[in-house]
Every structure is written in C-alpha cells, then in structure tokens.
Amino acid sequence: MKKFQAPRGTLDVLPQGARRRLRVVEIAGDVLGRAGYEPMETPVFEDTELFARGVGESTDIVQKEMFTFEDKAGRSLTLRPEATAGICRAYIAHGMHKLPQPVKVWTAGPFFRHEAPQAGRFRQFTQIDAEALGSADPTLDAELILLFAEILERAGTGPSRLRLSSLGTPETRADYVDELRGYLRAREGELSEEVRGRLEQNPLRAFDADHPGTQAVMAQAPRLVDRLSADDAEHFAEVRALLDEAGLQYEIDATLVRGIDYYTRTVFEFESERLGAQAALGGGGRYDGLIEELGGSPTPGVGWAAGVERILLAAGESDDAATADVFLAIADDGRQQAFQLARRLRQAGLRTEMEQAGRSMKGQLKQANRIGARAVVIVGDRIEVKDMDTGEQRPAETADEAIQMVEALLA
Ligand code: HAM
C-alpha cells in the first residue's frame, strides 16, 4: 500500500512542535493585545485579483508563487500568500473607516507560496501579522517595530538585526529610479553584464550585485533615503527618534528591498544570524496607498508579518515535554470510578490523565513517571494516593479525601 507523505514544502506539526507554535502565537497575542491590537481573521483564499492588485503584478509572489485555482463557477481564487491585502479588503468591505481610527488588528494562520522549499522556506507556512489602519502617525510605525522586537525577545530567538529604511512615495521612487538609471548609464563600462542587461527594467537590482566593479559603482550611487520629500523625511526622522529613545538598535539600509509593491515610507526587516539563507524573521512597513488601490478611500496603514517557523528555528529546540499533575492508575474494577475522579480533578484545575491503554500496575506507574505526574491515585477496591517524589503511598477513605490529598501534595 502506498504510504502518503505531507506534500512537498509542507510540514506535519507534531504535538511538541504544535505546543511551541501555540506558545509563540500566545506571546504575540499578549504583547499585541496590551497595545490595543485585536484578533481578526480573513479567509484562507481570496479572489486572485485582490493579490494581483494588492501585492503587485510584477512581484515574484504574483508572477510565480501563487497557488491559484478555479472554483466550479470558473472564478479564479488564490490561497493567500500574505495577510495585508485580505485585511485591507475586509476593512473596506465592512466600512471599518467608520470605527475609531486607527483600527489595530492581528492575525495568525497558514499562508501559501509556491517557492522552492529549503531550510526555513515552505510552501505552506505560518505568519503572525499585525496591522494598524487609518492613521499615518509615526508612533504606529515605531510601536509596531518595538512590539515585534518584544515578541522575538520573549520567544527566545536570540540577537536579531533590524534593517530599516524609507521608500517615500511612489512618485519619489519613480524619480529616484530615473536618477539611478542615469547614474548607472554614465558608468556602464564598470558594471557587470547582468546589471547592464537589467538597467532598463530594474536598476535597483544593481545594489544586490556581487560583481566588484558594480559594487564600487554602487557604493557611490545616489540613495533613495536621501531623496525623500520633506514630509516623508520628517516622518522617517520621527520613527527613528522614537526607536532611538526606546533604545532599540537598527541599521539604516538604503538597499532594503521588500518583495511586495504596496510599501510607502517606512520599511523594515528583522533578521537572525541563527537562520541560514532565509534569514528574515519577518518584516513589514507602511502602505499608505494600498486601501485606495483596492477601491477604498485614501487610508494610510502600517504593519508587519513574522514567520512562525523561522522564529521557532531561531529559538532552537526546547525540552518542554507535556506534563500532567496527576495520573489515575486503575486496580481491580476501578475504571468507572477513576473516570469520574479524573473529571473532578480536571474541574478542580489539575492536569489529569488516567490509564487508558490496559497497562499492568508496573506499566501504569512507569507511564505516570514518563508524563511527569507528581501524584498518582490508584483507584480500585481501595483508593490510595502516591507521592511520586517521595514514593510514599497513603490510603484515602473517599474520592473527596483523595482530591484533598492530591491538592495538598501538589500545593
Ligand atoms: P513578507 O516579508 O513577504 O511580508 O513575509 C513576512 C515573513 O513571513 C518573512 O520574513 C518570513 O519570516 C515569512 N515567510 C515568507 N515566506 C515564507 C516561506 N515561503 N516560508 C516560510 N516563511 C516565510 C509580508 O508577507 C507582508 N504581508 C508583511 C506586512 C504586513 N507588511 C505590511 N503589513
């Protein structure tokens, strides 16, 4: 018989891994919740058009990486490659501009990109995503970055590098690209053939070149951060001042390119040295034109997404095995009584497991040990409570007394 495997680029998350994931999502919910971010959910698939327009026709995501399919009525749908477009669609669809602004939300769940799988890169992966919609206030940019840093710290990812830049407006960017192209044309002889070939289409790529001649030219090239309009420059300066004041270290990286088209002004990425080629723990930025692009009225927004698998990779293994407080061992005909006692102990707030595999008494005590139970109640013709630390075993007259004894033992 054929044995089925999880599809290429997807992961089976077994209980220990699932517990660690849940923990990271709980940390994020706690950190974001304290800053007023509310949970929100949007569908796992959306109209393909939403991503084409939102993420951008020319991006790798839209050109190559979307899982697109037709429904039975022939409509083109796509498994979401990211969260921001869907959240903005919902903001427009539900008239959320009528709520007090900014609307702060977060979500966590599966996302899909048809990429070549490798360490830290999957076709189905999990993001935690936070967004603040309806305000251009620079404190939101800084707040979101600081909350991200706090989540990473509490998740134990170790040191990370924060790269920060500002892209200004699309107009500033277009002017800048023209300027850069002119600069590169004047030095064409010193550039690699590859960069020369892409000069017309995407001169920004020259910043990533590893060709020494090109690198020398790029070191002197004009930078977008130096061409920002007065408003954009002021916004960026305020974001930086807020981060400085908070003591968060960052590097201004004028070459930071994000793989999505909607960004304006602030962009950033957190990277970890503990990850290999796929170093980004997460990233984001401001997208002041996106909601309008999707048919809403002009509305600013800012947000980020973190990759949960990468956070866990950077945090490393931990041996937080599942534990129980109490194990109910069954002697004689004690099964029904043990079952009822388990319910009562659980209602009392104790993590309780009972024998459910027909083991011998010796096997049951071994199992109790394995799951770290500090108390064992042996239920049969008599009830006995065993302290697993000391080995002491004492009889209880009634179930009530057994519960009291267990509670005293665990206190
Ligand atoms: P992104 O940079 O495309 O941004 O993705 C954010 C993070 O998701 C990445 O840094 C990485 O940790 C994780 N990630 C992305 N692709 C994969 C993959 N194939 N396998 C594993 N992890 C992956 C966004 O998605 C934007 N929506 C962020 C944002 C929100 N910007 C504004 N608001």
Coordinates of C-alpha atoms and ligand atoms in Angstrom, one line a residue:
M1 CA 0.0 0.0 0.0
K2 CA 1.2 3.5 -0.8
K3 CA 2.3 5.5 2.3
F4 CA 1.3 9.1 2.0
Q5 CA 3.7 11.9 2.8
A6 CA 2.9 15.5 3.5
P7 CA 3.1 17.5 0.2
R8 CA 6.4 19.0 -0.8
G9 CA 7.2 22.1 1.1
T10 CA 4.6 21.5 3.9
L11 CA 5.1 20.3 7.4
D12 CA 3.4 17.9 9.8
V13 CA 3.5 19.7 13.1
L14 CA 3.5 17.0 15.8
P15 CA 2.3 17.8 19.4
Q16 CA 5.6 19.1 20.8
G17 CA 6.1 21.4 17.8
A18 CA 2.5 22.4 17.9
R19 CA 2.8 23.3 21.6
R20 CA 5.8 25.6 20.8
R21 CA 3.9 27.3 18.0
L22 CA 0.9 27.9 20.1
R23 CA 3.2 29.4 22.7
V24 CA 4.6 31.9 20.2
V25 CA 1.2 32.9 19.0
E26 CA 0.1 33.3 22.6
I27 CA 3.1 35.6 23.3
A28 CA 2.2 37.6 20.2
G29 CA -1.4 37.9 21.3
D30 CA -0.3 39.0 24.7
V31 CA 2.2 41.6 23.5
L32 CA -0.1 43.0 20.8
G33 CA -3.2 42.9 23.0
R34 CA -1.6 45.1 25.5
A35 CA -1.0 47.7 22.8
G36 CA -4.7 47.6 21.7
Y37 CA -4.4 45.1 18.8
E38 CA -7.5 42.9 18.4
P39 CA -7.6 39.5 16.8
M40 CA -9.2 39.3 13.4
E41 CA -9.5 36.6 10.7
T42 CA -9.9 36.6 7.0
P43 CA -10.4 33.7 4.6
V44 CA -7.5 31.5 3.5
F45 CA -8.5 32.1 -0.1
E46 CA -9.5 35.3 -1.9
D47 CA -10.1 36.5 -5.4
T48 CA -6.9 36.2 -7.4
E49 CA -7.4 39.8 -8.5
L50 CA -7.0 41.0 -4.9
F51 CA -3.4 39.8 -4.7
A52 CA -2.6 40.9 -8.3
R53 CA -3.6 44.4 -7.4
G54 CA -2.6 44.4 -3.7
V55 CA 0.7 42.6 -3.7
G56 CA 1.6 43.8 -7.3
E57 CA 1.5 42.3 -10.8
S58 CA 5.3 42.5 -11.2
T59 CA 6.3 40.8 -7.9
D60 CA 7.7 37.3 -7.7
I61 CA 4.8 36.4 -5.4
V62 CA 2.2 37.2 -8.1
Q63 CA 4.2 36.2 -11.1
K64 CA 5.4 32.8 -9.9
E65 CA 4.4 31.8 -6.4
M66 CA 0.6 31.8 -6.1
F67 CA -1.5 28.7 -5.6
T68 CA -4.3 29.7 -7.9
F69 CA -7.3 27.6 -8.8
E70 CA -10.8 27.9 -10.3
D71 CA -14.0 27.3 -8.4
K72 CA -16.9 25.5 -10.0
A73 CA -18.3 28.7 -11.4
G74 CA -14.9 29.5 -13.1
R75 CA -13.9 32.2 -10.7
S76 CA -10.2 32.5 -10.1
L77 CA -9.2 32.1 -6.5
T78 CA -5.8 32.1 -4.8
L79 CA -4.6 30.7 -1.5
R80 CA -3.4 33.8 0.4
P81 CA 0.3 34.4 0.1
E82 CA 0.1 37.1 2.7
A83 CA -2.4 38.8 5.1
T84 CA -2.3 42.5 4.4
A85 CA -4.4 42.6 1.2
G86 CA -7.1 40.5 2.8
I87 CA -7.2 42.6 5.9
C88 CA -7.5 45.8 3.8
R89 CA -10.2 44.2 1.7
A90 CA -12.2 43.4 4.9
Y91 CA -11.6 47.0 6.2
I92 CA -13.2 48.4 3.1
A93 CA -16.0 45.8 2.9
H94 CA -17.0 46.3 6.5
G95 CA -16.8 50.1 6.5
M96 CA -14.2 49.9 9.2
H97 CA -13.2 53.5 8.4
K98 CA -16.3 54.5 10.5
L99 CA -14.8 52.9 13.6
P100 CA -12.4 55.0 15.8
Q101 CA -9.1 55.1 14.0
P102 CA -6.6 53.6 13.9
V103 CA -8.1 50.1 13.6
K104 CA -5.4 47.8 15.1
V105 CA -5.7 44.1 14.4
W106 CA -3.6 41.0 14.3
T107 CA -4.0 37.5 12.9
A108 CA -2.1 34.2 12.7
G109 CA -2.5 31.3 10.4
P110 CA -1.4 29.5 7.3
F111 CA -0.1 31.2 4.1
F112 CA 1.0 29.7 0.8
R113 CA 3.7 30.5 -1.7
H114 CA 4.9 28.2 -4.4
E115 CA 8.6 28.6 -3.7
A116 CA 11.5 26.1 -3.9
P117 CA 11.4 24.5 -0.4
Q118 CA 14.6 24.8 1.7
A119 CA 15.5 25.3 5.4
G120 CA 13.1 28.0 6.7
R121 CA 11.2 28.2 3.4
F122 CA 8.0 26.3 2.9
R123 CA 5.0 26.3 0.6
Q124 CA 2.7 26.4 3.5
F125 CA 4.0 28.5 6.4
T126 CA 2.6 30.3 9.3
Q127 CA 2.6 34.1 9.8
I128 CA 1.7 36.3 12.7
D129 CA 0.6 39.5 11.1
A130 CA -0.2 42.9 12.8
E131 CA -1.7 45.9 11.1
A132 CA -2.7 49.4 12.1
L133 CA -5.1 51.0 9.6
G134 CA -6.4 54.6 9.3
S135 CA -3.5 56.7 10.6
A136 CA -0.2 57.9 9.3
D137 CA 1.1 58.7 12.8
P138 CA 4.8 57.7 13.0
T139 CA 4.3 56.4 16.5
L140 CA 2.4 53.5 14.9
D141 CA 5.5 52.6 12.8
A142 CA 7.7 52.7 15.9
E143 CA 5.2 50.9 18.1
L144 CA 4.8 48.0 15.7
I145 CA 8.6 47.6 15.3
L146 CA 9.0 47.7 19.1
L147 CA 6.2 45.2 19.6
F148 CA 7.9 42.9 17.0
A149 CA 11.2 43.1 18.9
E150 CA 9.4 42.3 22.2
I151 CA 7.8 39.2 20.7
L152 CA 11.1 38.0 19.4
E153 CA 12.7 38.5 22.7
R154 CA 10.0 36.7 24.6
A155 CA 10.1 33.9 22.0
G156 CA 13.8 33.5 22.6
T157 CA 15.1 34.0 19.1
G158 CA 18.4 35.5 20.3
P159 CA 20.0 38.5 18.8
S160 CA 18.5 39.9 15.6
R161 CA 19.4 42.6 13.2
L162 CA 16.8 45.3 12.4
R163 CA 17.2 46.8 8.9
L164 CA 15.2 50.0 8.4
S165 CA 14.6 52.3 5.5
S166 CA 12.1 54.6 4.0
L167 CA 10.8 54.4 0.4
G168 CA 9.0 57.6 0.3
T169 CA 6.1 57.9 -2.1
P170 CA 5.7 56.1 -5.5
E171 CA 6.5 59.4 -7.2
T172 CA 9.7 60.0 -5.2
R173 CA 10.6 56.4 -6.1
A174 CA 10.0 56.8 -9.8
D175 CA 12.1 59.9 -9.9
Y176 CA 14.8 58.2 -8.0
V177 CA 14.9 55.2 -10.2
D178 CA 15.3 57.5 -13.2
E179 CA 18.1 59.3 -11.5
L180 CA 19.8 56.0 -10.6
R181 CA 19.4 54.7 -14.1
G182 CA 21.1 57.8 -15.5
Y183 CA 23.9 57.4 -12.9
L184 CA 24.5 53.8 -14.0
R185 CA 24.3 54.5 -17.7
A186 CA 27.1 57.0 -17.3
R187 CA 29.2 54.2 -15.7
E188 CA 28.1 51.3 -17.9
G189 CA 31.6 50.2 -18.6
E190 CA 32.3 49.4 -15.0
L191 CA 29.1 47.3 -14.4
S192 CA 28.6 43.6 -14.8
E193 CA 26.9 42.3 -17.9
E194 CA 24.0 41.1 -15.8
V195 CA 23.4 44.5 -14.3
R196 CA 23.8 46.2 -17.6
G197 CA 21.1 43.9 -19.1
R198 CA 18.7 44.8 -16.3
L199 CA 19.4 48.5 -16.4
E200 CA 16.2 49.5 -18.1
Q201 CA 13.9 47.2 -16.2
N202 CA 15.2 47.3 -12.7
P203 CA 18.3 49.3 -11.9
L204 CA 17.7 48.8 -8.1
R205 CA 18.9 45.2 -8.5
A206 CA 22.4 46.6 -9.0
F207 CA 22.5 47.1 -5.2
D208 CA 22.5 43.3 -4.7
A209 CA 25.3 42.6 -7.2
D210 CA 28.4 40.7 -6.0
H211 CA 30.5 41.9 -9.0
P212 CA 33.3 44.0 -7.6
G213 CA 33.1 46.7 -10.3
T214 CA 29.4 47.1 -9.8
Q215 CA 29.8 47.2 -6.1
A216 CA 32.3 50.0 -6.4
V217 CA 29.9 52.0 -8.5
M218 CA 27.0 51.3 -6.1
A219 CA 28.9 52.5 -3.1
Q220 CA 28.8 56.0 -4.6
A221 CA 25.3 55.7 -6.1
P222 CA 22.6 58.1 -5.0
R223 CA 20.3 56.7 -2.3
L224 CA 16.6 56.9 -2.1
V225 CA 16.7 57.8 1.6
D226 CA 18.5 61.0 0.6
R227 CA 15.8 61.9 -1.9
L228 CA 12.7 61.8 0.3
S229 CA 10.3 64.7 0.2
A230 CA 10.3 66.9 3.3
D231 CA 7.2 65.3 4.7
D232 CA 8.5 61.8 4.2
A233 CA 11.9 62.7 5.6
E234 CA 10.3 64.2 8.7
H235 CA 8.1 61.1 9.2
F236 CA 11.2 58.9 8.9
A237 CA 13.2 61.1 11.3
E238 CA 10.4 60.8 13.9
V239 CA 10.2 57.0 13.6
R240 CA 14.0 56.8 14.1
A241 CA 13.9 59.2 17.0
L242 CA 11.2 57.1 18.7
L243 CA 13.2 53.9 18.2
D244 CA 16.4 55.7 19.5
E245 CA 14.6 56.9 22.6
A246 CA 13.3 53.3 23.2
G247 CA 16.9 52.0 22.9
L248 CA 16.2 49.7 20.0
Q249 CA 19.2 49.3 17.7
Y250 CA 18.8 49.3 13.9
E251 CA 20.7 49.9 10.8
I252 CA 19.6 52.2 8.1
D253 CA 19.8 50.1 5.0
A254 CA 19.1 52.0 1.8
T255 CA 19.3 48.8 -0.2
L256 CA 16.4 47.1 1.8
V257 CA 14.0 45.8 -0.9
R258 CA 10.8 44.1 0.1
G259 CA 9.2 41.7 -2.3
I260 CA 5.8 43.4 -2.3
D261 CA 4.8 46.5 -4.2
Y262 CA 2.5 48.3 -1.7
Y263 CA 5.1 49.9 0.5
T264 CA 5.5 53.6 1.1
R265 CA 7.6 55.4 3.6
T266 CA 8.9 53.1 6.4
V267 CA 10.1 49.5 5.6
F268 CA 11.9 47.2 7.9
E269 CA 13.1 43.6 8.3
F270 CA 14.3 41.6 11.4
E271 CA 17.0 39.1 10.5
S272 CA 18.6 36.4 12.6
E273 CA 22.1 35.1 12.3
R274 CA 20.9 31.7 13.5
L275 CA 19.0 31.3 10.3
G276 CA 20.7 30.4 7.0
A277 CA 19.9 31.9 3.7
Q278 CA 16.3 32.6 4.7
A279 CA 17.4 35.0 7.4
A280 CA 14.3 37.2 7.7
L281 CA 12.3 36.5 10.8
G282 CA 9.7 38.9 9.5
G283 CA 9.3 42.3 8.0
G284 CA 6.8 45.0 7.0
G285 CA 6.3 48.7 6.6
R286 CA 3.8 51.4 5.7
Y287 CA 1.4 51.1 2.8
D288 CA -0.4 54.4 2.6
G289 CA -1.8 53.8 -0.9
L290 CA -3.0 50.2 -0.6
I291 CA -6.5 50.7 0.6
E292 CA -7.2 53.2 -2.2
E293 CA -5.7 50.9 -4.7
L294 CA -8.2 48.2 -3.5
G295 CA -11.1 50.6 -4.0
G296 CA -11.4 52.3 -0.6
S297 CA -10.9 55.9 0.2
P298 CA -7.4 57.1 0.7
T299 CA -6.3 55.5 4.0
P300 CA -2.9 55.0 5.4
G301 CA -1.7 51.7 7.0
V302 CA 1.3 50.1 8.5
G303 CA 2.1 46.5 9.6
W304 CA 4.3 43.5 9.6
A305 CA 4.3 39.8 9.4
A306 CA 6.6 37.3 11.3
G307 CA 7.3 33.8 10.1
V308 CA 6.5 31.4 12.9
E309 CA 8.6 28.5 11.6
R310 CA 11.6 30.8 11.4
I311 CA 11.0 32.2 14.9
L312 CA 11.0 28.6 16.1
L313 CA 14.1 27.7 14.1
A314 CA 16.0 30.6 15.6
A315 CA 14.7 29.9 19.1
G316 CA 16.1 26.3 18.9
E317 CA 14.8 23.1 20.5
S318 CA 13.5 23.2 24.0
D319 CA 12.6 20.2 26.0
D320 CA 9.3 21.4 27.3
A321 CA 7.7 18.0 27.3
A322 CA 4.0 17.8 28.1
T323 CA 3.4 17.1 31.8
A324 CA 0.5 16.2 34.0
D325 CA -0.2 16.9 37.6
V326 CA -2.0 13.7 38.4
F327 CA -2.2 10.2 36.9
L328 CA -5.0 7.9 37.8
A329 CA -3.9 4.3 37.9
I330 CA -6.5 1.6 37.8
A331 CA -6.5 -1.5 40.0
D332 CA -9.2 -4.2 40.2
D333 CA -12.5 -2.8 38.7
G334 CA -11.7 0.9 39.2
R335 CA -12.2 2.1 35.7
Q336 CA -15.5 3.9 36.1
Q337 CA -14.6 5.4 39.4
A338 CA -11.2 6.6 38.0
F339 CA -13.1 8.1 35.0
Q340 CA -15.3 10.2 37.3
L341 CA -12.5 11.1 39.6
A342 CA -10.5 12.3 36.6
R343 CA -13.3 14.7 35.6
R344 CA -13.5 16.1 39.1
L345 CA -9.7 16.7 39.3
R346 CA -9.8 18.4 35.9
Q347 CA -12.7 20.6 37.0
A348 CA -10.5 21.5 40.0
G349 CA -8.0 22.8 37.6
L350 CA -5.5 19.9 37.7
R351 CA -3.9 18.4 34.6
T352 CA -5.1 14.9 35.0
E353 CA -4.6 11.8 32.9
M354 CA -5.9 8.3 33.6
E355 CA -4.9 4.8 32.5
Q356 CA -6.4 4.2 29.0
A357 CA -4.3 1.5 27.5
G358 CA -4.7 -1.5 29.7
R359 CA -1.2 -1.5 31.2
S360 CA -0.1 -3.5 34.3
M361 CA 0.3 -1.6 37.5
K362 CA 4.0 -1.5 37.0
G363 CA 3.4 -0.2 33.5
Q364 CA 1.0 2.4 34.8
L365 CA 3.5 3.8 37.3
K366 CA 6.1 4.0 34.6
Q367 CA 3.7 5.9 32.5
A368 CA 2.9 8.3 35.4
N369 CA 6.6 8.9 35.6
R370 CA 7.0 9.5 31.9
I371 CA 4.4 12.2 31.9
G372 CA 5.9 13.8 35.0
A373 CA 2.9 13.3 37.3
R374 CA 3.8 14.2 40.8
A375 CA 0.7 12.5 42.2
V376 CA -0.8 9.1 41.4
V377 CA -4.2 8.0 42.6
I378 CA -4.6 4.2 42.5
V379 CA -8.3 3.5 42.1
G380 CA -9.6 0.0 42.8
D381 CA -11.3 -1.7 45.7
R382 CA -9.4 0.9 47.8
I383 CA -8.2 4.4 46.9
E384 CA -4.5 5.2 47.5
V385 CA -2.6 8.4 46.8
K386 CA 1.1 8.1 46.0
D387 CA 3.6 10.9 46.1
M388 CA 5.9 10.3 43.2
D389 CA 8.7 12.4 44.6
T390 CA 8.9 10.6 48.0
G391 CA 7.4 7.2 47.0
E392 CA 5.1 7.5 50.0
Q393 CA 1.6 5.9 49.5
R394 CA -1.4 6.6 51.7
P395 CA -5.0 5.4 51.7
A396 CA -8.0 7.7 51.2
E397 CA -11.4 6.8 52.6
T398 CA -13.4 8.6 49.9
A399 CA -12.9 10.3 46.5
D400 CA -13.3 13.7 48.2
E401 CA -10.5 12.9 50.6
A402 CA -8.3 11.7 47.7
I403 CA -8.8 15.0 45.9
Q404 CA -7.9 16.9 49.1
M405 CA -4.8 14.8 49.5
V406 CA -3.7 15.4 45.8
E407 CA -4.3 19.1 46.2
A408 CA -2.2 19.2 49.4
L409 CA 0.5 17.1 47.7
L410 CA 0.8 19.5 44.7
A411 CA 0.5 22.7 46.8
Ligands
HAM1 P1 7.0 39.1 3.8 O1 8.3 39.7 4.0 O2 6.7 38.6 2.4 O3 5.9 40.2 4.2 O4 6.8 37.9 4.8 C1 6.9 38.1 6.2 C2 7.7 36.9 6.8 O5 6.9 35.7 6.5 C3 9.0 36.6 6.2 O6 10.0 37.5 6.8 C4 9.3 35.2 6.6 O7 9.6 35.1 8.0 C5 7.9 34.6 6.5 N1 7.8 33.9 5.2 C6 7.5 34.4 4.0 N2 7.6 33.4 3.0 C7 7.9 32.3 3.7 C8 8.0 30.9 3.2 N3 7.9 30.6 2.0 N4 8.4 30.0 4.2 C9 8.5 30.4 5.5 N5 8.3 31.6 5.9 C10 8.0 32.6 5.0 C11 4.6 40.0 4.2 O8 4.0 38.9 4.0 C12 3.8 41.3 4.4 N6 2.4 41.0 4.3 C13 4.1 41.9 5.8 C14 3.4 43.1 6.0 C15 2.3 43.2 6.8 N7 3.6 44.3 5.6 C16 2.7 45.2 6.0 N8 1.9 44.5 6.8

